[in-house]
Short mmCIF file of C-alpha atoms in Angstrom, two decimals:
data_model
loop_
_atom_site.label_atom_id
_atom_site.label_comp_id
_atom_site.label_asym_id
_atom_site.label_seq_id
_atom_site.Cartn_x
_atom_site.Cartn_y
_atom_site.Cartn_z
CA MET A 46 17.71 -20.80 10.86
CA LEU A 47 16.49 -22.51 7.70
CA LEU A 48 13.16 -24.14 6.89
CA PRO A 49 14.39 -27.76 7.34
CA ASP A 50 15.61 -26.89 10.83
CA LEU A 51 12.02 -26.59 12.07
CA VAL A 52 11.12 -30.29 11.82
CA ARG A 53 14.57 -31.37 13.02
CA THR A 54 14.22 -29.18 16.12
CA ALA A 55 10.68 -30.31 16.87
CA ALA A 56 11.68 -33.97 16.45
CA ARG A 57 14.45 -33.58 19.04
CA ARG A 58 12.22 -31.65 21.42
CA SER A 59 9.02 -33.71 21.16
CA PRO A 60 9.61 -36.81 19.03
CA HIS A 61 6.24 -38.41 19.80
CA ALA A 62 4.13 -35.30 19.20
CA PRO A 63 1.87 -35.43 16.11
CA ALA A 64 3.30 -33.45 13.18
CA VAL A 65 1.05 -34.17 10.18
CA ARG A 66 -2.35 -35.78 10.04
CA ASP A 67 -3.85 -37.01 6.76
CA GLY A 68 -7.22 -38.69 7.20
CA ALA A 69 -6.73 -41.64 9.55
CA ALA A 70 -2.92 -41.51 9.24
CA THR A 71 -0.72 -39.47 11.58
CA ALA A 72 3.04 -38.97 11.46
CA THR A 73 4.85 -37.93 14.62
CA TYR A 74 7.77 -35.54 14.42
CA ALA A 75 10.20 -38.43 14.84
CA GLU A 76 8.49 -40.36 12.04
CA LEU A 77 8.37 -37.33 9.73
CA ASP A 78 12.04 -36.59 10.43
CA ALA A 79 13.09 -40.18 9.66
CA LEU A 80 10.90 -40.35 6.55
CA ALA A 81 12.36 -37.09 5.24
CA ASP A 82 15.88 -38.50 5.68
CA ARG A 83 15.01 -41.68 3.78
CA CYS A 84 13.48 -39.65 0.95
CA ALA A 85 16.51 -37.34 0.89
CA HIS A 86 18.87 -40.29 0.44
CA ALA A 87 16.69 -41.62 -2.38
CA LEU A 88 16.58 -38.24 -4.10
CA ALA A 89 20.35 -37.87 -3.77
CA ASP A 90 20.74 -41.26 -5.47
CA LEU A 91 18.56 -39.91 -8.29
CA GLY A 92 20.97 -37.04 -8.77
CA VAL A 93 19.39 -34.18 -6.83
CA ARG A 94 22.06 -31.73 -5.72
CA PRO A 95 22.10 -28.33 -3.95
CA GLY A 96 20.43 -25.68 -6.06
CA ASP A 97 18.37 -28.15 -8.12
CA ARG A 98 14.61 -27.94 -8.56
CA VAL A 99 12.24 -30.86 -7.93
CA VAL A 100 8.67 -30.60 -9.23
CA LEU A 101 6.11 -32.29 -6.94
CA TRP A 102 3.07 -33.09 -9.08
CA THR A 103 1.45 -34.79 -6.11
CA SER A 104 -1.57 -34.84 -3.85
CA LYS A 105 -1.51 -33.46 -0.35
CA SER A 106 -0.20 -36.26 1.86
CA ILE A 107 2.30 -37.11 4.58
CA ASP A 108 4.60 -38.45 1.88
CA THR A 109 4.49 -35.16 -0.04
CA VAL A 110 5.30 -33.19 3.12
CA ALA A 111 8.23 -35.51 3.81
CA VAL A 112 9.55 -35.10 0.26
CA MET A 113 9.35 -31.32 0.63
CA GLN A 114 11.51 -31.65 3.71
CA ALA A 115 13.86 -34.01 1.87
CA VAL A 116 14.38 -31.57 -0.99
CA LEU A 117 15.16 -28.77 1.48
CA ARG A 118 17.65 -30.98 3.34
CA LEU A 119 19.52 -31.48 0.09
CA GLY A 120 19.80 -27.71 -0.38
CA ALA A 121 17.47 -27.90 -3.39
CA ALA A 122 14.13 -26.18 -4.04
CA TYR A 123 10.76 -27.87 -4.42
CA VAL A 124 8.11 -26.78 -6.91
CA PRO A 125 4.61 -27.89 -5.82
CA VAL A 126 2.07 -28.41 -8.60
CA ALA A 127 -1.46 -29.59 -7.87
CA PRO A 128 -2.32 -32.97 -9.47
CA SER A 129 -5.28 -31.31 -11.21
CA ASN A 130 -2.80 -29.59 -13.56
CA PRO A 131 -2.71 -31.23 -17.00
CA ARG A 132 0.51 -32.86 -18.14
CA PRO A 133 1.35 -30.16 -20.74
CA ARG A 134 1.24 -27.43 -18.10
CA VAL A 135 3.37 -29.51 -15.71
CA GLN A 136 5.87 -30.03 -18.53
CA CYS A 137 5.88 -26.29 -19.19
CA ILE A 138 6.66 -25.63 -15.51
CA ALA A 139 9.33 -28.33 -15.36
CA ASP A 140 10.99 -26.98 -18.49
CA GLY A 141 10.70 -23.43 -17.25
CA CYS A 142 12.56 -24.11 -14.00
CA ALA A 143 14.93 -26.70 -15.53
CA ALA A 144 13.75 -29.29 -13.00
CA ARG A 145 16.07 -32.16 -12.08
CA LEU A 146 13.06 -34.40 -11.36
CA VAL A 147 9.30 -34.46 -11.72
CA LEU A 148 7.65 -36.65 -9.11
CA ALA A 149 4.04 -37.87 -9.23
CA ASP A 150 2.11 -39.67 -6.48
CA ASP A 151 3.15 -43.11 -7.76
CA ASP A 152 6.82 -42.13 -7.43
CA LEU A 153 6.63 -41.32 -3.73
CA ALA A 154 6.18 -44.90 -2.51
CA GLY A 155 9.62 -45.85 -3.83
CA LEU A 156 11.27 -43.03 -1.92
CA ARG A 157 9.94 -44.36 1.40
CA THR A 158 11.84 -47.66 1.13
CA ARG A 159 15.30 -46.17 1.57
CA PRO A 160 16.95 -47.58 4.73
CA GLY A 161 16.71 -45.06 7.55
CA GLN A 162 19.82 -43.19 8.57
CA THR A 163 20.64 -39.71 9.76
CA LEU A 164 21.44 -37.31 6.96
CA ASN A 165 23.75 -34.33 7.20
CA ASP A 166 21.84 -31.45 5.64
CA ALA A 167 23.51 -29.71 2.71
CA ALA A 168 24.99 -26.31 3.42
CA ALA A 169 22.52 -23.58 2.50
CA THR A 170 21.99 -19.93 3.34
CA PRO A 171 18.87 -17.96 4.24
CA ALA A 172 19.11 -16.27 0.83
CA ASP A 173 18.90 -19.55 -1.09
CA CYS A 174 15.69 -20.49 -2.89
CA ALA A 175 13.55 -22.90 -0.85
CA PHE A 176 10.52 -23.32 -3.12
CA ILE A 177 8.97 -21.89 -6.27
CA LEU A 178 5.24 -21.19 -6.49
CA TYR A 179 3.90 -20.96 -10.02
CA THR A 180 1.07 -18.53 -10.73
CA SER A 181 -0.77 -17.54 -13.89
CA GLY A 182 1.20 -15.09 -15.97
CA SER A 183 -0.15 -12.15 -17.94
CA THR A 184 1.53 -13.59 -21.05
CA GLY A 185 -0.46 -16.82 -20.74
CA ALA A 186 2.52 -18.87 -19.53
CA PRO A 187 2.89 -19.68 -15.80
CA LYS A 188 5.50 -17.69 -13.91
CA GLY A 189 7.48 -19.02 -10.95
CA VAL A 190 7.75 -16.95 -7.79
CA SER A 191 11.06 -17.88 -6.13
CA ILE A 192 10.88 -17.81 -2.32
CA SER A 193 13.97 -17.98 -0.11
CA HIS A 194 14.28 -19.45 3.36
CA ARG A 195 14.51 -15.87 4.70
CA ASN A 196 11.37 -14.82 2.80
CA ALA A 197 9.31 -17.67 4.23
CA LEU A 198 10.65 -17.55 7.77
CA SER A 199 10.24 -13.78 8.10
CA PHE A 200 6.52 -14.29 7.57
CA VAL A 201 6.18 -17.56 9.48
CA CYS A 202 7.95 -16.31 12.62
CA TRP A 203 5.85 -13.16 12.69
CA ALA A 204 2.61 -15.10 12.05
CA ALA A 205 3.33 -17.67 14.75
CA GLU A 206 3.90 -14.94 17.31
CA GLU A 207 0.90 -12.89 16.18
CA THR A 208 -1.48 -15.85 16.45
CA GLY A 209 0.16 -17.27 19.59
CA LEU A 210 0.93 -20.69 18.12
CA ASP A 211 2.15 -23.38 20.50
CA ALA A 212 2.62 -27.14 20.49
CA SER A 213 -0.99 -27.80 21.50
CA ASP A 214 -2.40 -26.27 18.32
CA ARG A 215 -3.88 -28.12 15.39
CA LEU A 216 -3.79 -26.13 12.15
CA ALA A 217 -6.05 -26.98 9.21
CA ASN A 218 -4.29 -26.96 5.85
CA HIS A 219 -7.07 -25.96 3.47
CA ALA A 220 -4.98 -24.45 0.66
CA PRO A 221 -3.16 -26.56 -1.94
CA PHE A 222 0.62 -26.67 -1.49
CA ASN A 223 1.16 -24.51 -4.59
CA PHE A 224 -0.86 -21.70 -2.97
CA ASP A 225 1.06 -19.40 -0.60
CA LEU A 226 -1.55 -19.76 2.16
CA SER A 227 -0.15 -23.26 2.81
CA VAL A 228 3.20 -21.80 3.95
CA PHE A 229 1.69 -20.76 7.29
CA ASP A 230 -0.18 -24.04 7.77
CA LEU A 231 2.93 -26.18 7.34
CA TYR A 232 5.80 -24.10 8.65
CA GLY A 233 3.83 -22.34 11.36
CA ALA A 234 2.95 -25.76 12.73
CA PHE A 235 6.53 -27.01 12.46
CA LEU A 236 7.95 -23.89 14.14
CA ALA A 237 5.59 -24.34 17.10
CA GLY A 238 5.85 -28.14 17.20
CA ALA A 239 2.10 -28.25 16.52
CA CYS A 240 0.09 -30.56 14.25
CA VAL A 241 -1.09 -29.68 10.73
CA ASP A 242 -4.21 -31.53 9.58
CA LEU A 243 -4.38 -31.82 5.77
CA VAL A 244 -7.74 -31.04 4.17
CA PRO A 245 -8.11 -33.34 1.12
CA ALA A 246 -8.57 -31.56 -2.20
CA THR A 247 -11.91 -33.35 -2.59
CA LEU A 248 -13.23 -31.47 0.45
CA ALA A 249 -11.76 -28.06 -0.40
CA PHE A 250 -15.14 -26.60 -1.39
CA ALA A 251 -17.55 -29.16 0.04
CA PRO A 252 -19.27 -26.98 2.67
CA GLU A 253 -20.83 -29.58 4.94
CA ALA A 254 -17.70 -31.76 4.92
CA LEU A 255 -15.47 -28.76 5.68
CA THR A 256 -17.64 -27.75 8.61
CA ARG A 257 -17.53 -31.30 9.99
CA PHE A 258 -13.75 -31.30 9.51
CA LEU A 259 -13.41 -28.10 11.53
CA PHE A 260 -15.45 -29.51 14.42
CA GLU A 261 -14.48 -33.20 14.41
CA ARG A 262 -10.74 -32.60 13.96
CA GLU A 263 -10.80 -30.07 16.80
CA ILE A 264 -9.03 -27.47 14.69
CA THR A 265 -7.65 -24.58 16.73
CA VAL A 266 -6.30 -22.44 13.85
CA TRP A 267 -8.11 -22.10 10.51
CA TYR A 268 -6.68 -20.29 7.46
CA SER A 269 -8.45 -20.11 4.09
CA VAL A 270 -9.75 -17.81 1.39
CA PRO A 271 -12.94 -15.96 2.45
CA SER A 272 -15.04 -17.79 -0.14
CA ALA A 273 -14.49 -21.08 1.68
CA LEU A 274 -15.85 -19.57 4.90
CA GLN A 275 -18.74 -17.99 2.99
CA LEU A 276 -19.58 -21.38 1.46
CA MET A 277 -19.39 -23.10 4.85
CA THR A 278 -21.69 -20.45 6.29
CA ALA A 279 -24.23 -20.48 3.46
CA ASP A 280 -24.37 -24.22 2.76
CA GLY A 281 -22.45 -25.97 5.52
CA GLY A 282 -24.26 -24.80 8.66
CA LEU A 283 -21.08 -23.20 10.04
CA LEU A 284 -22.93 -20.62 12.12
CA ASP A 285 -26.11 -22.59 12.81
CA GLY A 286 -25.04 -23.77 16.25
CA ASP A 287 -22.41 -23.08 18.86
CA PRO A 288 -18.94 -21.98 17.69
CA PRO A 289 -16.35 -24.74 17.12
CA PRO A 290 -15.24 -25.44 20.71
CA ALA A 291 -11.53 -25.82 19.95
CA LEU A 292 -11.18 -22.94 17.47
CA ARG A 293 -9.29 -19.91 18.79
CA VAL A 294 -7.95 -18.26 15.59
CA CYS A 295 -9.51 -17.84 12.15
CA VAL A 296 -7.46 -16.19 9.40
CA PHE A 297 -8.58 -15.32 5.87
CA ALA A 298 -6.66 -13.96 2.90
CA GLY A 299 -6.42 -14.10 -0.87
CA GLU A 300 -9.48 -12.01 -1.79
CA PRO A 301 -11.77 -9.36 -0.27
CA PHE A 302 -14.24 -10.59 2.35
CA PRO A 303 -17.62 -8.81 2.06
CA ILE A 304 -18.12 -6.75 5.20
CA ALA A 305 -21.58 -8.17 5.98
CA ASP A 306 -20.21 -11.72 6.03
CA VAL A 307 -17.19 -10.74 8.13
CA LEU A 308 -19.37 -9.06 10.73
CA ARG A 309 -21.72 -12.02 10.85
CA LEU A 310 -18.74 -14.23 11.63
CA ARG A 311 -17.42 -11.73 14.19
CA ALA A 312 -20.76 -11.61 16.01
CA ALA A 313 -21.19 -15.41 15.99
CA TRP A 314 -17.68 -16.20 17.30
CA PRO A 315 -16.93 -13.61 20.00
CA ALA A 316 -14.11 -15.67 21.55
CA VAL A 317 -12.30 -16.43 18.26
CA ARG A 318 -9.58 -14.07 17.02
CA LEU A 319 -10.21 -13.07 13.39
CA PHE A 320 -7.45 -11.81 11.10
CA ASN A 321 -7.59 -10.36 7.60
CA TRP A 322 -4.17 -10.87 5.97
CA TYR A 323 -3.06 -9.34 2.70
CA GLY A 324 -0.19 -9.92 0.31
CA PRO A 325 0.41 -11.26 -3.20
CA THR A 326 2.39 -14.48 -3.67
CA GLU A 327 5.44 -12.31 -4.40
CA THR A 328 5.46 -10.96 -0.81
CA ASN A 329 3.37 -13.50 1.11
CA VAL A 330 1.61 -11.66 3.97
CA CYS A 331 2.76 -8.06 4.26
CA THR A 332 -0.20 -6.42 6.06
CA SER A 333 -2.56 -7.62 8.77
CA TYR A 334 -5.80 -6.45 10.38
CA GLU A 335 -7.47 -8.05 13.40
CA VAL A 336 -11.26 -7.87 13.29
CA THR A 337 -12.60 -7.07 16.76
CA ALA A 338 -15.92 -6.20 18.39
CA HIS A 339 -15.20 -2.55 17.54
CA ASP A 340 -15.80 -3.45 13.88
CA LEU A 341 -19.40 -4.54 14.44
CA THR A 342 -20.60 -1.02 13.59
CA ARG A 343 -18.31 -0.72 10.56
CA THR A 344 -19.86 0.33 7.25
CA ARG A 345 -16.64 0.80 5.25
CA PRO A 346 -14.90 -2.17 3.57
CA LEU A 347 -12.74 -4.32 5.82
CA PRO A 348 -9.19 -2.88 6.06
CA ILE A 349 -6.11 -4.89 5.20
CA GLY A 350 -4.44 -3.12 8.11
CA GLN A 351 -0.82 -2.30 8.83
CA ALA A 352 2.54 -3.57 7.61
CA CYS A 353 3.76 -6.81 9.21
CA SER A 354 6.40 -9.55 8.83
CA GLY A 355 9.13 -6.90 9.08
CA ASP A 356 8.01 -5.27 5.82
CA GLN A 357 7.42 -1.65 4.91
CA VAL A 358 4.28 -0.89 2.91
CA TRP A 359 3.28 2.39 1.27
CA LEU A 360 1.18 3.89 -1.51
CA ASP A 361 2.54 5.38 -4.71
CA PRO A 362 2.14 8.20 -5.53
CA PRO A 363 2.50 9.48 -1.95
CA GLY A 364 -0.39 11.62 -0.75
CA ALA A 365 -2.82 10.42 -3.43
CA ASP A 366 -6.33 9.36 -2.41
CA VAL A 367 -5.72 6.03 -4.14
CA GLY A 368 -2.28 4.65 -4.96
CA GLU A 369 -0.47 1.46 -5.87
CA ILE A 370 0.54 -0.70 -2.90
CA VAL A 371 4.33 -1.06 -2.76
CA VAL A 372 6.17 -3.49 -0.45
CA ASP A 373 9.78 -3.68 0.66
CA GLY A 374 11.32 -5.95 3.25
CA PRO A 375 12.33 -9.51 4.09
CA THR A 376 9.28 -11.27 2.61
CA VAL A 377 9.72 -9.83 -0.90
CA MET A 378 10.55 -12.68 -3.31
CA LEU A 379 13.93 -13.38 -4.85
CA GLY A 380 12.31 -12.81 -8.23
CA TYR A 381 10.56 -14.76 -10.97
CA TRP A 382 12.47 -17.88 -11.92
CA GLY A 383 14.48 -17.37 -15.06
CA GLN A 384 14.12 -13.60 -14.95
CA PRO A 385 16.32 -10.91 -13.38
CA ALA A 386 16.40 -10.91 -9.58
CA GLN A 387 13.90 -8.70 -7.79
CA ASP A 388 15.70 -5.43 -7.15
CA GLY A 389 14.24 -3.19 -4.46
CA PRO A 390 10.57 -2.74 -3.52
CA TYR A 391 7.87 -4.83 -5.16
CA ARG A 392 5.00 -3.04 -6.89
CA THR A 393 1.98 -5.22 -6.23
CA GLY A 394 -0.29 -3.96 -8.99
CA ASP A 395 -2.95 -3.56 -6.27
CA PHE A 396 -4.47 -0.19 -5.44
CA GLY A 397 -5.21 0.92 -1.91
CA ARG A 398 -6.13 3.92 0.18
CA ILE A 399 -5.69 4.99 3.78
CA GLY A 400 -8.98 4.82 5.68
CA PRO A 401 -10.10 7.33 8.30
CA ASP A 402 -8.72 5.10 11.08
CA GLY A 403 -5.25 5.08 9.49
CA ASN A 404 -5.50 1.50 8.22
CA LEU A 405 -4.80 0.51 4.64
CA GLU A 406 -7.84 -0.45 2.58
CA TYR A 407 -7.73 -2.56 -0.59
CA VAL A 408 -9.35 -0.91 -3.61
CA GLY A 409 -8.62 -3.29 -6.48
CA ARG A 410 -6.20 -4.59 -9.09
CA ARG A 411 -4.34 -2.44 -11.56
CA ASP A 412 -4.70 -5.08 -14.23
CA HIS A 413 -8.48 -5.24 -13.64
CA MET A 414 -8.79 -1.49 -14.07
CA VAL A 415 -10.82 -0.81 -17.19
CA LYS A 416 -12.37 2.14 -18.99
CA VAL A 417 -16.12 2.40 -19.36
CA ARG A 418 -17.29 5.09 -21.70
CA GLY A 419 -14.10 7.07 -21.03
CA HIS A 420 -14.02 6.59 -17.26
CA ARG A 421 -11.50 4.49 -15.32
CA VAL A 422 -13.38 1.77 -13.42
CA GLU A 423 -12.16 -0.82 -10.90
CA PRO A 424 -14.67 -3.72 -10.88
CA SER A 425 -13.68 -4.70 -7.31
CA GLU A 426 -15.01 -1.40 -6.01
CA ILE A 427 -18.42 -2.08 -7.57
CA GLU A 428 -18.35 -5.62 -6.17
CA ALA A 429 -17.69 -4.26 -2.68
CA VAL A 430 -20.74 -2.01 -2.94
CA LEU A 431 -22.99 -4.76 -4.31
CA ALA A 432 -21.89 -7.04 -1.46
CA THR A 433 -23.32 -4.55 1.08
CA HIS A 434 -26.84 -4.99 -0.37
CA PRO A 435 -28.89 -7.17 2.05
CA ALA A 436 -30.13 -9.40 -0.78
CA VAL A 437 -26.64 -10.10 -2.18
CA ALA A 438 -24.39 -12.88 -0.88
CA ALA A 439 -21.59 -12.35 -3.40
CA ALA A 440 -20.96 -10.57 -6.68
CA ALA A 441 -18.46 -10.48 -9.53
CA VAL A 442 -18.29 -7.62 -11.99
CA VAL A 443 -16.91 -7.66 -15.53
CA VAL A 444 -16.98 -5.18 -18.38
CA VAL A 445 -18.39 -6.43 -21.66
CA GLY A 446 -17.68 -4.61 -24.91
CA ALA A 447 -15.32 -1.75 -25.60
CA GLY A 448 -15.37 1.98 -26.15
CA LEU A 449 -18.84 3.52 -26.20
CA ASP A 450 -20.34 0.03 -26.27
CA SER A 451 -18.73 -1.05 -22.98
CA ARG A 452 -21.19 -2.08 -20.29
CA ILE A 453 -20.84 -3.14 -16.65
CA HIS A 454 -22.28 -6.57 -16.02
CA ALA A 455 -22.61 -8.22 -12.60
CA ALA A 456 -23.03 -11.89 -11.70
CA VAL A 457 -24.84 -11.92 -8.36
CA VAL A 458 -25.43 -14.71 -5.84
CA PRO A 459 -28.64 -14.01 -3.90
CA ALA A 460 -28.57 -14.11 -0.09
CA GLY A 461 -30.79 -16.97 1.06
CA ASP A 462 -34.25 -16.79 -0.49
CA ALA A 463 -33.83 -13.15 -1.46
CA ARG A 464 -34.21 -12.19 -5.13
CA PRO A 465 -32.44 -8.89 -5.72
CA THR A 466 -33.93 -6.89 -8.56
CA MET A 467 -32.15 -5.03 -11.29
CA LEU A 468 -33.75 -1.73 -10.27
CA GLY A 469 -32.92 -2.30 -6.61
CA LEU A 470 -29.26 -3.02 -7.34
CA LYS A 471 -28.94 -0.06 -9.70
CA ALA A 472 -30.40 2.20 -7.02
CA HIS A 473 -28.03 0.73 -4.43
CA CYS A 474 -25.03 1.37 -6.70
CA ALA A 475 -26.22 4.89 -7.48
CA ALA A 476 -26.32 5.63 -3.74
CA HIS A 477 -22.66 4.70 -3.28
CA LEU A 478 -20.93 5.16 -6.65
CA PRO A 479 -20.67 7.71 -9.45
CA THR A 480 -23.18 7.26 -12.26
CA TYR A 481 -20.65 5.77 -14.67
CA MET A 482 -20.02 2.89 -12.20
CA VAL A 483 -23.66 1.82 -11.87
CA VAL A 484 -24.23 -1.70 -13.22
CA ASP A 485 -25.91 -1.99 -16.61
CA ALA A 486 -26.99 -5.61 -16.33
CA VAL A 487 -27.33 -8.27 -13.62
CA ARG A 488 -27.41 -12.03 -13.85
CA LEU A 489 -28.39 -14.12 -10.82
CA VAL A 490 -26.30 -17.26 -10.33
CA ALA A 491 -26.28 -20.03 -7.73
CA GLU A 492 -22.55 -19.55 -7.15
CA LEU A 493 -19.62 -17.66 -8.64
CA PRO A 494 -17.15 -19.58 -10.81
CA ARG A 495 -13.92 -20.23 -8.89
CA THR A 496 -10.35 -21.05 -9.79
CA ALA A 497 -8.56 -24.05 -8.21
CA ASN A 498 -7.35 -21.72 -5.45
CA GLY A 499 -10.87 -20.60 -4.65
CA LYS A 500 -10.68 -17.11 -6.10
CA VAL A 501 -13.33 -15.71 -8.42
CA ASP A 502 -12.64 -16.85 -11.98
CA ARG A 503 -13.20 -13.61 -13.88
CA ALA A 504 -12.65 -15.23 -17.25
CA ALA A 505 -15.45 -17.69 -16.49
CA VAL A 506 -17.72 -14.84 -15.35
CA THR A 507 -17.06 -13.04 -18.62
CA ALA A 508 -17.82 -16.28 -20.48
CA LEU A 509 -21.22 -16.45 -18.73
CA TRP A 510 -22.13 -13.12 -20.23
CA ALA A 511 -20.68 -13.99 -23.63
CA GLU A 512 -22.83 -17.13 -23.60
CA ALA A 513 -25.89 -15.08 -22.72
CA VAL A 514 -25.21 -12.69 -25.59
CA VAL A 515 -24.78 -15.55 -28.08
CA ARG A 516 -28.03 -17.15 -26.96
CA GLY A 517 -29.71 -13.79 -27.39
#
């Protein structure tokens, strides 16, 4: 089975079932199937051949989903790039993957006009590249994570079974298409013959609008970064009334979810299954933990759970209290585009430990590990402790300075009307962390800076402190 087979199969089985909903527009599986064929013919006329790359610098829409399907049917690979990316970065990505075409929103309308006819899909194998997701690279240039049909389907098939997807479900697509969270939204829906409801980019972090979307669209399966759920809770009234009546599964991934906020959600939605999924873009989801009523008394950070999607996950070095998370199995990427193929297990650069219940716990990033006055410090560990303070809604920690002058600074979002004090937070840290990990300075902020994918923007947090230092 290949990714384009999912829509083809659903269209034969239930042609009139809704496949994709975008605002007031809905495409049935038959309509999506026919539109994908028309777009595939148009792309073939433009010279797209098996193995080519097509950059989609487009908004989330039914047309974009159809073009993704069209590219796959031609045996090529699509490269989604959010329209918020500036032209020079898009050009860098297109050059980097030697793209056959770069398509913007205005280009999609012309692809729709191709006369409809059934297309014979190009021969492809499960090992062929299906799409490339570009992420920020440590060198400053974006790097493309090449994902095969096998990589994607190994995760999607497991996820669909784990969450019990069926044709009656409506999945919300909150993540942009260049973010790996969208793989479940789209292909999980297509595998089950369900409907995926696209969340416009303009609503991605608009808390009241997102909450209305969840209720009014009768979403049954929600998947997003934790910060979106935190925002909906704090400013969107998500937990002010009864739970969303249609919602049966809520999944979060992409960053740690403060335990207090997770447990608040767990207590408010007793009938909704909650999952914490973990995995870098290079592996998609490789571990999973279901949050149940048994976690309501939990004081430790939320686990990332056990290996899933057919993968094997372990810590290196073996037996250490904290080790690097290593992944091997069918979801591990083909490699970074233009670089040697991934050979063997993937070293995530994340550190983890085994909790007392046998579940894996996330500790932090290797590349965020810093030294403070001679001690190795992982800022994420300090953030996790700060997040357990009753007056803290969220926190981001950075280290300012170097050597003996290095200091731990925290940007803190207060919880409600609470005003956490510097002394109170230092005492809280001292009760849970070694002395060298106690924060040196705290700055209260209305919200943490976020990247386009909703993760904490650490560079922007550091800039906040740099600005404060300059202003004196």
